[in-house]
Tab-separated table of C-alpha atoms in Angstrom:
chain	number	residue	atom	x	y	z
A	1	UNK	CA	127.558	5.180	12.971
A	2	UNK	CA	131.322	4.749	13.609
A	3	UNK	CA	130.053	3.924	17.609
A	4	UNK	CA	128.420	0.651	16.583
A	5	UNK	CA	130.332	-2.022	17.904
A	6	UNK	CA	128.564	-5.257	16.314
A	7	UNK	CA	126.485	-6.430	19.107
A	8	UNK	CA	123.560	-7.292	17.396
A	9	UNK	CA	120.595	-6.322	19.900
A	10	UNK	CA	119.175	-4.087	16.639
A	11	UNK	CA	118.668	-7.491	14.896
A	12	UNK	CA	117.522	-9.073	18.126
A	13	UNK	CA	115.190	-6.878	18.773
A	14	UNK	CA	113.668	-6.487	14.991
A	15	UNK	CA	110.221	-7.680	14.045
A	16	UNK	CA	110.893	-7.875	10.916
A	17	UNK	CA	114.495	-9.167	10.452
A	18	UNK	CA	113.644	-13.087	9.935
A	19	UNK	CA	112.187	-11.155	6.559
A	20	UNK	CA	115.257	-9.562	5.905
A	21	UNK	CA	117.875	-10.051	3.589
A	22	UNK	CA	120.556	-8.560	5.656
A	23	UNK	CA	119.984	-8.415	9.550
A	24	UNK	CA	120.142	-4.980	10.837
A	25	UNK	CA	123.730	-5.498	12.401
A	26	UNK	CA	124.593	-6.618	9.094
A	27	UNK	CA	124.077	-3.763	7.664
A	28	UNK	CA	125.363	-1.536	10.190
A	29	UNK	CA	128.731	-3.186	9.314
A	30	UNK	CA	128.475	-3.258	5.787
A	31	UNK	CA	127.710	1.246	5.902
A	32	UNK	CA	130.684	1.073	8.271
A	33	UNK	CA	132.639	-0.727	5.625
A	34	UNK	CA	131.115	1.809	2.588
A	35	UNK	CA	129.828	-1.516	0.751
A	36	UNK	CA	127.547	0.564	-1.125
A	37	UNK	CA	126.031	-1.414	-4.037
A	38	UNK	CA	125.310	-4.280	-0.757
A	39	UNK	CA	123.755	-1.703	0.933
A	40	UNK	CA	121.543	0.395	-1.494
A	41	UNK	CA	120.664	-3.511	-2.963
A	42	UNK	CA	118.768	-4.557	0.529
A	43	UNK	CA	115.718	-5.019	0.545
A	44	UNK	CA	115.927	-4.709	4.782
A	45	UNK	CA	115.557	-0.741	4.783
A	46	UNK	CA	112.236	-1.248	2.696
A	47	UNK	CA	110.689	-3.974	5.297
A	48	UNK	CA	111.162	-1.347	7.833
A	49	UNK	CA	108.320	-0.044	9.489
A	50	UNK	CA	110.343	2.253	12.010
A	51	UNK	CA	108.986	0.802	15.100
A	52	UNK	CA	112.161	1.901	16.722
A	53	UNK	CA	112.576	-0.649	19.058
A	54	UNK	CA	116.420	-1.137	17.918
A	55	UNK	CA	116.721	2.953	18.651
A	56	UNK	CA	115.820	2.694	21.820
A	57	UNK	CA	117.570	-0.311	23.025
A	58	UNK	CA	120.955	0.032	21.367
A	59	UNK	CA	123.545	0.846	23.618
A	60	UNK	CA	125.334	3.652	21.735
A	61	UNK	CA	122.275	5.477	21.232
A	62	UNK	CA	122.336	4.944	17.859
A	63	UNK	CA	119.248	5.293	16.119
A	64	UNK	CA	119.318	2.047	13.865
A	65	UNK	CA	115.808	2.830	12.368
A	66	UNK	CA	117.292	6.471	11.016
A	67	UNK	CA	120.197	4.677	9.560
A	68	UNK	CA	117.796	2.445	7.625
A	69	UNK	CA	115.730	5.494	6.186
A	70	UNK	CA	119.121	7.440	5.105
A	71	UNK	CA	119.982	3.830	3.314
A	72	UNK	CA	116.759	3.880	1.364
A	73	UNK	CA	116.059	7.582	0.615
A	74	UNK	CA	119.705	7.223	-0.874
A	75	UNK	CA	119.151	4.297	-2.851
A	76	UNK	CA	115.534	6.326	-4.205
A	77	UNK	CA	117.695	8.714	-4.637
A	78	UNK	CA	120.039	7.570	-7.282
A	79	UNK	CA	117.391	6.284	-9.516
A	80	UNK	CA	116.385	3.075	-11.363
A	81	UNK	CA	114.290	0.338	-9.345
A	82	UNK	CA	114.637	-0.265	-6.012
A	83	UNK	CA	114.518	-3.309	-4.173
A	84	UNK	CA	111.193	-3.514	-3.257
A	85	UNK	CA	109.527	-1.251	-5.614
A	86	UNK	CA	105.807	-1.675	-4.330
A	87	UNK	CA	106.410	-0.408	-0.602
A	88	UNK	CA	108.000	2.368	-2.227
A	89	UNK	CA	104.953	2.843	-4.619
A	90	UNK	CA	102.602	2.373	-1.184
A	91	UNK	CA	104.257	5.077	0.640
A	92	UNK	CA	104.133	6.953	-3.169
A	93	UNK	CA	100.550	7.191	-3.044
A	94	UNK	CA	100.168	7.961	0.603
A	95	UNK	CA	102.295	10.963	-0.230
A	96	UNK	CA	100.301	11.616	-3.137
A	97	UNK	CA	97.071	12.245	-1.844
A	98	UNK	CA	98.168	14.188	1.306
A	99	UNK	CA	99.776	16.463	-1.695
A	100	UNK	CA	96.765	16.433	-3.440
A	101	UNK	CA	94.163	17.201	-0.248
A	102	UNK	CA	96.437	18.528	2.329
A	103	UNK	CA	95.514	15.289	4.484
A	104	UNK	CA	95.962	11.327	3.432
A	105	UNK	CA	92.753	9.603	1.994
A	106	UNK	CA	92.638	5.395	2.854
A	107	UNK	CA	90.228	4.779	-0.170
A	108	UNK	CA	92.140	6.821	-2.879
A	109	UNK	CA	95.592	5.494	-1.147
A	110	UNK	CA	94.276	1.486	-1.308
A	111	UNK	CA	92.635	1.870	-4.492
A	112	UNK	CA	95.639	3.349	-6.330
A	113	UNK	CA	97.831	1.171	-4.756
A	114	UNK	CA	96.037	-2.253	-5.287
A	115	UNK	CA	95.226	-1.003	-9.230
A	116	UNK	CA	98.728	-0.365	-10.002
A	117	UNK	CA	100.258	-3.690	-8.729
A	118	UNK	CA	97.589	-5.359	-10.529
A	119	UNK	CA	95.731	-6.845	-7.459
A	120	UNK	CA	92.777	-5.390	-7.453
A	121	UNK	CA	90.612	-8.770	-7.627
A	122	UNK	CA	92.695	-10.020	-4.360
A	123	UNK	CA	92.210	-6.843	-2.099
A	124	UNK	CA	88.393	-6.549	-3.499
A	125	UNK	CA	87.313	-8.518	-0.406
A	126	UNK	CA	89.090	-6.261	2.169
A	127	UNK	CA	88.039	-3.282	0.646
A	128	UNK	CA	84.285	-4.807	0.444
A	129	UNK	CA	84.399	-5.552	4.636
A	130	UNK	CA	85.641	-1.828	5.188
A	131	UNK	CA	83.414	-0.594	3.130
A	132	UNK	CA	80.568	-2.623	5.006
A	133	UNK	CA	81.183	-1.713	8.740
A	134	UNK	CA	81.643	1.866	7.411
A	135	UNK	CA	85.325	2.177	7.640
A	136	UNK	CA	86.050	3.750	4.195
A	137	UNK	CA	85.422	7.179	3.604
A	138	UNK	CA	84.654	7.639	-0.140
A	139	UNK	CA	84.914	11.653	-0.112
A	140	UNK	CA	88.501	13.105	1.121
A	141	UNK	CA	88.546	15.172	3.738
A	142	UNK	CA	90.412	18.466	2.369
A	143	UNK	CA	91.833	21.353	4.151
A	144	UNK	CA	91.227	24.679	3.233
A	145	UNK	CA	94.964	25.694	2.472
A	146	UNK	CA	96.410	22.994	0.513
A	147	UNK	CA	98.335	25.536	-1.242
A	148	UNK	CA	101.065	25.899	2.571
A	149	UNK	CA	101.202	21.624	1.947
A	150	UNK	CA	101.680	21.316	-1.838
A	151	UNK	CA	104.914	24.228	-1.167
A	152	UNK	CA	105.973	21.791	1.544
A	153	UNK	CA	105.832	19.000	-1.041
A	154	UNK	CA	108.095	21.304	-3.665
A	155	UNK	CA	110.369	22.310	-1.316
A	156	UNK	CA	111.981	18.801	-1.350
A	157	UNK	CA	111.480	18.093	-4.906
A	158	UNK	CA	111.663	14.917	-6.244
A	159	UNK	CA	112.337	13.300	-3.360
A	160	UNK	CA	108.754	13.795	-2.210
A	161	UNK	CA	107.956	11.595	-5.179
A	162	UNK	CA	105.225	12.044	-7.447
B	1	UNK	CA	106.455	36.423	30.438
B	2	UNK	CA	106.350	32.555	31.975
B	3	UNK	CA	103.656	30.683	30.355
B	4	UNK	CA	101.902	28.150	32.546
B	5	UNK	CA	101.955	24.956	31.004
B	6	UNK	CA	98.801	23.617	32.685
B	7	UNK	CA	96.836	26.916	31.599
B	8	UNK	CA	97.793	26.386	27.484
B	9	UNK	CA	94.210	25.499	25.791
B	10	UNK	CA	94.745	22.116	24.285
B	11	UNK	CA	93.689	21.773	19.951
B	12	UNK	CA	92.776	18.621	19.133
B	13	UNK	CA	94.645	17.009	16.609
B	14	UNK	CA	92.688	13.920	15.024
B	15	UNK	CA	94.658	12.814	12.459
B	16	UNK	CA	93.545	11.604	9.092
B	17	UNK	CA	92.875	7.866	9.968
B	18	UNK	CA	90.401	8.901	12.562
B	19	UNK	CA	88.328	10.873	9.720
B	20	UNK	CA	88.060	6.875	7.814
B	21	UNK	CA	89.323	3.976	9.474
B	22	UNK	CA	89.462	5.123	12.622
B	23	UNK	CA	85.928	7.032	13.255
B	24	UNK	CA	84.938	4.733	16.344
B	25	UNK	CA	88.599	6.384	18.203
B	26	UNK	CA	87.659	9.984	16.929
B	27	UNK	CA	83.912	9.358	18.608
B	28	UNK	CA	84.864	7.790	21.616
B	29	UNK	CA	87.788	10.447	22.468
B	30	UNK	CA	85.103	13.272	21.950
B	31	UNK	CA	82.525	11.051	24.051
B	32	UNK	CA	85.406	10.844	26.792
B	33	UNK	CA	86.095	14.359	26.641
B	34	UNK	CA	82.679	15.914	26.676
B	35	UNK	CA	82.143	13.392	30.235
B	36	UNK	CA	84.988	15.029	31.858
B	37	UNK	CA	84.296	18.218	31.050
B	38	UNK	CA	87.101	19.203	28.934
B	39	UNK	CA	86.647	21.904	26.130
B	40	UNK	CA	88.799	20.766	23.112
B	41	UNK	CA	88.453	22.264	19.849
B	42	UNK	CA	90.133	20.758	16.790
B	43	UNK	CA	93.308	22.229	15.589
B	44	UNK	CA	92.403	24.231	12.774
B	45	UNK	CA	92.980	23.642	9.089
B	46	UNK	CA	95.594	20.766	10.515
B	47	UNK	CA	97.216	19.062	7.613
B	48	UNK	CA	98.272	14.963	7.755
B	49	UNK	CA	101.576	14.436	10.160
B	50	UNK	CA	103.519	12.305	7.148
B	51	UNK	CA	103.160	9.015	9.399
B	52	UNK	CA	105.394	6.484	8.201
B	53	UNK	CA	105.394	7.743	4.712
B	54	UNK	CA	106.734	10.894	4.955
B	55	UNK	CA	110.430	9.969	6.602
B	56	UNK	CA	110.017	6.965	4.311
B	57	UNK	CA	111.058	8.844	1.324
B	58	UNK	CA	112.425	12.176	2.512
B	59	UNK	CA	114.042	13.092	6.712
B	60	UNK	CA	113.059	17.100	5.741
B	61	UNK	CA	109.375	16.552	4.889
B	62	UNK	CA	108.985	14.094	7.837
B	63	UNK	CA	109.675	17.249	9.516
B	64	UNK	CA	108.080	19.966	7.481
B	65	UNK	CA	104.130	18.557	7.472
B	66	UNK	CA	103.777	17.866	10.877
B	67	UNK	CA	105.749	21.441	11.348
B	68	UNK	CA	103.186	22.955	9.532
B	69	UNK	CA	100.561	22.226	12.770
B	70	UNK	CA	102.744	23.120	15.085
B	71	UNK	CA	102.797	26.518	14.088
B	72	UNK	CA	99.239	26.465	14.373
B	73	UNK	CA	99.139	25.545	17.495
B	74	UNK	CA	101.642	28.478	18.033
B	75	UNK	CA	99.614	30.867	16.704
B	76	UNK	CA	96.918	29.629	18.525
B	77	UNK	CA	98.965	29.966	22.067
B	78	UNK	CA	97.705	26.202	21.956
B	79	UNK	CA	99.470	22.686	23.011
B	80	UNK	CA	98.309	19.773	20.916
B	81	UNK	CA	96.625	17.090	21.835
B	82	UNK	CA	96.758	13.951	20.499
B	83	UNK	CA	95.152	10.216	19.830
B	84	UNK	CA	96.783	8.329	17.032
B	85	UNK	CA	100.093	6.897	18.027
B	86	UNK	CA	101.502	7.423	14.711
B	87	UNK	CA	100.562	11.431	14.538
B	88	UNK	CA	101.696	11.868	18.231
B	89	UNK	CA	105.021	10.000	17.556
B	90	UNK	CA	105.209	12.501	14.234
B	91	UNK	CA	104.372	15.444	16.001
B	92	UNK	CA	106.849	15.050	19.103
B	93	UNK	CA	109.440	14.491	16.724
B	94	UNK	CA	109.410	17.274	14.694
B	95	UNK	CA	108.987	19.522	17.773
B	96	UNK	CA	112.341	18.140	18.878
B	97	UNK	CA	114.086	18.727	15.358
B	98	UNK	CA	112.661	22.258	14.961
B	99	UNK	CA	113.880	23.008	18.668
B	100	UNK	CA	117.159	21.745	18.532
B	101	UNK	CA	118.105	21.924	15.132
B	102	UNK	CA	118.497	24.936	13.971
B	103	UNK	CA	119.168	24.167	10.471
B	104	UNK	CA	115.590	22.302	10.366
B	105	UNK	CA	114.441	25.511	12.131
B	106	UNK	CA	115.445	27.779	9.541
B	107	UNK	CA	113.883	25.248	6.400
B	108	UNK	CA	110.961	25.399	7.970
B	109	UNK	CA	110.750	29.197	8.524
B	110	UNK	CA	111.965	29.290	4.519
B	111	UNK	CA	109.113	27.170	3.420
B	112	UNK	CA	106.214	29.118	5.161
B	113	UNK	CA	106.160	27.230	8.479
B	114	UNK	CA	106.729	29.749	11.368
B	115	UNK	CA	107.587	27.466	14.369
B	116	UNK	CA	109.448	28.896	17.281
B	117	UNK	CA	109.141	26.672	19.780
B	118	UNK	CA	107.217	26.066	22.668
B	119	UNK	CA	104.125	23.829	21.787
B	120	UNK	CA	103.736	20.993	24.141
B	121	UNK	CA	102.744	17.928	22.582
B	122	UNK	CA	100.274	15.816	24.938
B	123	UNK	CA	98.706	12.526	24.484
B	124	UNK	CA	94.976	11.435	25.820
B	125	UNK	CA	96.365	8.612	27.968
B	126	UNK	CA	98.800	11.151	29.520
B	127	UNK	CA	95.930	13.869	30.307
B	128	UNK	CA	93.763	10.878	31.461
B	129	UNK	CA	96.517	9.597	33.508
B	130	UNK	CA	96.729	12.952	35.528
B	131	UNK	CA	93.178	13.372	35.657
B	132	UNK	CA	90.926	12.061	39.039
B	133	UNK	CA	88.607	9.467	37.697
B	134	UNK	CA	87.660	8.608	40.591
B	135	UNK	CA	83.973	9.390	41.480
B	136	UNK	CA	83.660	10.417	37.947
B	137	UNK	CA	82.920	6.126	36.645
B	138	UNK	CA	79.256	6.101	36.447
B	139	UNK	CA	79.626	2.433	34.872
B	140	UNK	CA	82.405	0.512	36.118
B	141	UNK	CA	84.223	-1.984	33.674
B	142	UNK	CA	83.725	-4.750	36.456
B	143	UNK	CA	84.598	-8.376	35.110
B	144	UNK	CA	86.462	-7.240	32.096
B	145	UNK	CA	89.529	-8.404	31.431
B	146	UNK	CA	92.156	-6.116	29.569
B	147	UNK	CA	95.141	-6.549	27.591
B	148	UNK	CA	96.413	-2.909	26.622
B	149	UNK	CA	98.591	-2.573	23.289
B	150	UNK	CA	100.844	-0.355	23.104
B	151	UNK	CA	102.294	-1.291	19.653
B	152	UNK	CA	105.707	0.745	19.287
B	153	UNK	CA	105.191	4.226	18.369
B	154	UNK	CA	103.497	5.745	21.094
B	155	UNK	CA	106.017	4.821	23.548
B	156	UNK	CA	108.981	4.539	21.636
B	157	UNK	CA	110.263	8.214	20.452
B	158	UNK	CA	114.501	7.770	20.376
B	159	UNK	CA	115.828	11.272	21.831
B	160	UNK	CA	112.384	13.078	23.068
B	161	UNK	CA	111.135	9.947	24.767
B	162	UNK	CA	107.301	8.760	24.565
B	163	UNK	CA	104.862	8.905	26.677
B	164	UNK	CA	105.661	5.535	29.126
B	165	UNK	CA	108.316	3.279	29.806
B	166	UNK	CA	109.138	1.977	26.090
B	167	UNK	CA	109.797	-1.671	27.569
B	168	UNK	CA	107.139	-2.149	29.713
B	169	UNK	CA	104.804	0.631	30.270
B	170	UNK	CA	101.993	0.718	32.611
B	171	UNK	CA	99.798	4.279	31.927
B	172	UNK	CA	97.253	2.516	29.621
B	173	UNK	CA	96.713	-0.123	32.525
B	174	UNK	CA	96.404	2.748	35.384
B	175	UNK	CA	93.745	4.947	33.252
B	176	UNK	CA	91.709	1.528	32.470
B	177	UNK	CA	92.556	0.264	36.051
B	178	UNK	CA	90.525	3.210	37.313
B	179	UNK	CA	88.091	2.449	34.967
B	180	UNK	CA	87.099	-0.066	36.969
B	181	UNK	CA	89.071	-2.899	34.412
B	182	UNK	CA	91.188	-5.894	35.172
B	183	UNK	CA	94.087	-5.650	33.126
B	184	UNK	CA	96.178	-8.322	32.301
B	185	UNK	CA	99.844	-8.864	32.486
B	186	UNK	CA	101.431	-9.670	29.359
B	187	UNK	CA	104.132	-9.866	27.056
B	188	UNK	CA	102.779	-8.742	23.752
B	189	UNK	CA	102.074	-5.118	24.967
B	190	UNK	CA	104.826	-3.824	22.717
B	191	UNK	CA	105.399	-5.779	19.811
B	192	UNK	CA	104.859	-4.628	16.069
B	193	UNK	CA	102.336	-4.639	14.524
B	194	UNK	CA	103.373	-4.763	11.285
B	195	UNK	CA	102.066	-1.460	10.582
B	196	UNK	CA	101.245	-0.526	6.680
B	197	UNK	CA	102.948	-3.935	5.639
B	198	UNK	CA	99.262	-4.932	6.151
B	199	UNK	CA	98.850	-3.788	2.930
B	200	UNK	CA	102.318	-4.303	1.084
B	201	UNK	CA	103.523	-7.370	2.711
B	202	UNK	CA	100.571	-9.059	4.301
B	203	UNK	CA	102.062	-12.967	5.173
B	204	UNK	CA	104.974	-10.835	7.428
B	205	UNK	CA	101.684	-8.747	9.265
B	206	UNK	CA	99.735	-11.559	9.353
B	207	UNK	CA	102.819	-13.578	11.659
B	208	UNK	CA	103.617	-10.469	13.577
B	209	UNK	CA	99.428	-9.900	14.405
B	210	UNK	CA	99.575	-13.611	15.035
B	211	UNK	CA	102.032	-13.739	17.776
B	212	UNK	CA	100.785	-10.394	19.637
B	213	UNK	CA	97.203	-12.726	19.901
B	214	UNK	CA	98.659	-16.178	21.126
B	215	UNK	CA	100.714	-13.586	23.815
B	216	UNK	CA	96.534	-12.166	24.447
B	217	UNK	CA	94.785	-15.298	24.429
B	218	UNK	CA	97.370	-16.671	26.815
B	219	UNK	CA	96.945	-13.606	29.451
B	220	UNK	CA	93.105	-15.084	29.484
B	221	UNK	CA	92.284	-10.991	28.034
B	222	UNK	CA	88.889	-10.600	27.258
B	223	UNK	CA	89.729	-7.840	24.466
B	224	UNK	CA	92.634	-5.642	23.685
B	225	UNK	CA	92.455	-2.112	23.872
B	226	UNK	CA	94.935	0.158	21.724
B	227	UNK	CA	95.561	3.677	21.221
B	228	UNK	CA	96.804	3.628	17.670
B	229	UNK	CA	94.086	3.344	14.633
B	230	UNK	CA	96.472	1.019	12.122
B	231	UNK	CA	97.561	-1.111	15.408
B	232	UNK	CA	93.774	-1.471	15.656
B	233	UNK	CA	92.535	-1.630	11.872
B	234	UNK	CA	95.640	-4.540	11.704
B	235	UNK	CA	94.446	-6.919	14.963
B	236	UNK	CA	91.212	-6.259	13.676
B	237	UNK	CA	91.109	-7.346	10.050
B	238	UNK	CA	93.587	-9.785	10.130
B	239	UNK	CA	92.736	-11.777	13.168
B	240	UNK	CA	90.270	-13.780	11.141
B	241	UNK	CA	93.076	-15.499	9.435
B	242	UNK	CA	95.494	-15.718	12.038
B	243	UNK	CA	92.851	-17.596	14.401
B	244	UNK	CA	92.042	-19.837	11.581
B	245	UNK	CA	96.396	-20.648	11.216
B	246	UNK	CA	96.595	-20.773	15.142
B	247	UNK	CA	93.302	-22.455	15.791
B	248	UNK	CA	91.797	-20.044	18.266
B	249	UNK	CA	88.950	-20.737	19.515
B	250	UNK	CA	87.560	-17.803	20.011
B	251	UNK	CA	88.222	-13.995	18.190
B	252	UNK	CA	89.202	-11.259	20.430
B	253	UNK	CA	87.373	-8.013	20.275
B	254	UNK	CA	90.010	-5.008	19.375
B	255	UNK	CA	88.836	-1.704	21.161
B	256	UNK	CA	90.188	1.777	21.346
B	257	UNK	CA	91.023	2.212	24.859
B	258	UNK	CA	88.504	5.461	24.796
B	259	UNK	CA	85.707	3.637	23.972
B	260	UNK	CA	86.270	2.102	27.355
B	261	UNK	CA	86.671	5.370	29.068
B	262	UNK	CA	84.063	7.039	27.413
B	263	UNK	CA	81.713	3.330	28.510
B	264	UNK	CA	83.461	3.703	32.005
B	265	UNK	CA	82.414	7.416	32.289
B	266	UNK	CA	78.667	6.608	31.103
B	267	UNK	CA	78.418	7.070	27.383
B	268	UNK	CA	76.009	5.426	25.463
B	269	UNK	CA	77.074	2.603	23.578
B	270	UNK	CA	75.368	3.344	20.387
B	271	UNK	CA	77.737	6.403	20.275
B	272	UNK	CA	81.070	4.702	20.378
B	273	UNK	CA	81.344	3.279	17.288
B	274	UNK	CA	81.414	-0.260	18.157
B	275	UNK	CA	79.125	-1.742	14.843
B	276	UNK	CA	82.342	-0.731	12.626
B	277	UNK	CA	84.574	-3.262	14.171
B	278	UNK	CA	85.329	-6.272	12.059
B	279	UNK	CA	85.249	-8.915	15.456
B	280	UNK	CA	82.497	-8.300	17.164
B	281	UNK	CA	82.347	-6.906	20.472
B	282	UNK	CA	79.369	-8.566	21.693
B	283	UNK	CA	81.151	-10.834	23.814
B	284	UNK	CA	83.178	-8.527	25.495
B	285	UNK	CA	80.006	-6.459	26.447
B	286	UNK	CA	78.246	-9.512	27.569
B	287	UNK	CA	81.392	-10.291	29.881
B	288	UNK	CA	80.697	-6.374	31.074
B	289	UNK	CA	76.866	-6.972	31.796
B	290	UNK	CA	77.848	-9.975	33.463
């Protein structure tokens, strides 16, 4: 962290920072500078799909895409609503059904998901094309011991969300 | 004792969204397999790698579920092989943190997972890319034009490095290219996605799928193969839309790239999966028959 030096390829290189509320570099600075409430207040860290493209081209090796999952796990951490409270709620449900049968189910995952933000009617039509070129599977594939996942899932507590 | 890489069975690891979204990738890599003559059984019991979720909430359960398979493979005396992007990118990763950490090493050995190293994690284009095709392509892809996607996280793994060059990789183009293909040369080959902001944040996937097509339609491709099921399921669904904002005039069909090799190495058709696709692929077969 203390190696960044401001140059900015991490936001050059982002996909997703014209989204963002603070550019990548931007936020380097401000963890440098312990702004916390700036920091944990972004909604950048949530936008980020770790495509890792600022990882691998920033010159001081630092791993920009880490940096943005320590940000948000801290902010989830310290309770209260985040930012951008339905990505976390998305990856909440993956997480939930890979708990539940040892490996992640799309139907349970987009059905949950699209029922508890309330736009169910909106993703109907998606779900309906999957559904017709056989692209949902409506039974869960589940392994035989769950039991070894679920004790990964408890061994990080909370944080593994529920 | 010296174990010899090369003489490791290799386990299968699918990966969830080949068991849904992704059935066409799981049937074509089995298709491709079973041509060359490669005995691959499935990992066994193997549990989902975390993808994106898992380091999205928590850096020690990114680590612990795709763990969990490793020591499988372990057990097994087995390397993994691999076909999702995401899982691969997963699975290389925590073999690097168990190895070199050794406070990861112990967690997992606390919580049940009994990984001590040593699994080699290998990816289809990489076993294809060592493998002699040639003499083997009973139906050459002759006249069709390929633009390989990458997307990010098959070639982009900070520390353990992925599978290619992570700015412009080529191994996709040489395994097609001895398919018989002409593959383009492009710009898009490593752009985003968007990934699961598909479903969270569709107007930002919907730009980012968008700009990876103009970059395809430009390179004249007539379809773009992948190696990643979301990259895929994303180009796929939402290239209605984003032809309709850029005024394409024509959809591109979005392949796995083993449903070309498995084509390329004579497999039927009807067995690749091809009627689950949400653009057709009738066009790009009639520019193959042609």
């Amino acid at each position: 962290m203390g190696l960044c030096f401001g140059c900015g390829i991490c936001t050059g290189s982002c996909p997703l920072a014209p989204a963002m509320d603070m550019l990548p570099s931007r936020l380097m600075k401000a963890v440098q500078l312990g702004l916390q409430e700036r920091v944990l207040g972004a909604t950048a860290p949530y936008l980020c799909v770790g495509c890792e493209t600022c990882a691998v081209r920033c010159p001081n090796g630092i791993d920009v895409a880490r940096v943005m999952d320590a940000v948000r796990q801290a902010g989830m951490a310290r309770g209260g609503t985040v930012p951008r409270v339905d990505i976390q709620r998305f990856h909440q449900w993956f997480l939930r059904t890979v708990r539940l049968f040892g490996r992640a189910h799309e139907g349970l995952l987009s059905a949950g998901f699209s029922l508890q933000q309330g736009r169910l009617r909106e993703d109907l039509p998606t779900g309906w094309a999957l559904m017709r070129h056989g692209r949902l599977a409506l039974w869960p594939h589940s392994i035989r011991r769950r039991r070894e996942v679920r004790r990964l899932f408890r061994a990080v507590g909370q944080r593994g969300g529920r | 004792m010296i174990q010899v890489a090369a003489e490791r069975p290799l386990a299968l690891y699918p990966g969830c969204s080949l068991l849904s979204t992704g059935t066409a990738y799981l049937a074509s890599v089995h298709e491709t397999l079973r041509a060359l003559g490669l005995q691959v059984k499935e990992l066994t019991d193997w549990n989902c790698c975390g993808a994106s979720s898992a380091h999205f909430v928590d850096p020690e359960l990114a680590v612990l579920l795709p763990g969990r398979n490793l020591a499988i493979a372990e057990a097994l005396g087995a390397d993994v092989l691999t076909a999702c992007a995401a899982c691969h990118h997963r699975l290389v990763q925590a073999e690097h943190e168990m190895s070199t950490s050794e406070v990861m090493a112990r967690a997992a050995v606390e919580q049940g997972v009994a990984y001590h190293g040593g699994v080699r994690v290998r990816h289809l284009l990489s076993v294809l890319d060592e493998t002699d095709l040639s003499g083997r392509i009973s139906r050459p892809l002759k006249g069709l034009r390929v633009a390989c996607y990458y997307g990010c996280l098959l070639v982009r793994i900070p520390r353990s490095g992925g599978i290619d060059d992570p700015e412009n990789p080529g191994i996709m183009e040489r395994v097609l290219r001895a398919c018989g293909a002409e593959v383009a040369d492009w710009q898009g080959k490593t752009w985003c996605c968007g990934a699961s902001l598909a479903a969270t944040a569709p107007e930002l996937a919907g730009d980012l799928v968008q700009r990876i097509l103009v970059q395809a339609h430009r390179a004249g491709a007539d379809c773009i193969a992948t190696a990643c099921p979301l990259c895929q399921l994303n180009l796929d669904l939402l290239q209605g839309a984003a032809a309709e904002r850029a005024g394409f005039d024509r959809l591109l069909p979005v392949v796995f790239f083993t449903q070309l090799t498995a084509l390329a190495l004579g497999a039927g058709p009807r067995r690749l999966g091809f009627g689950k696709h949400l653009v057709a692929v009738r066009p790009m077969m009639a520019a193959l028959a042609g």
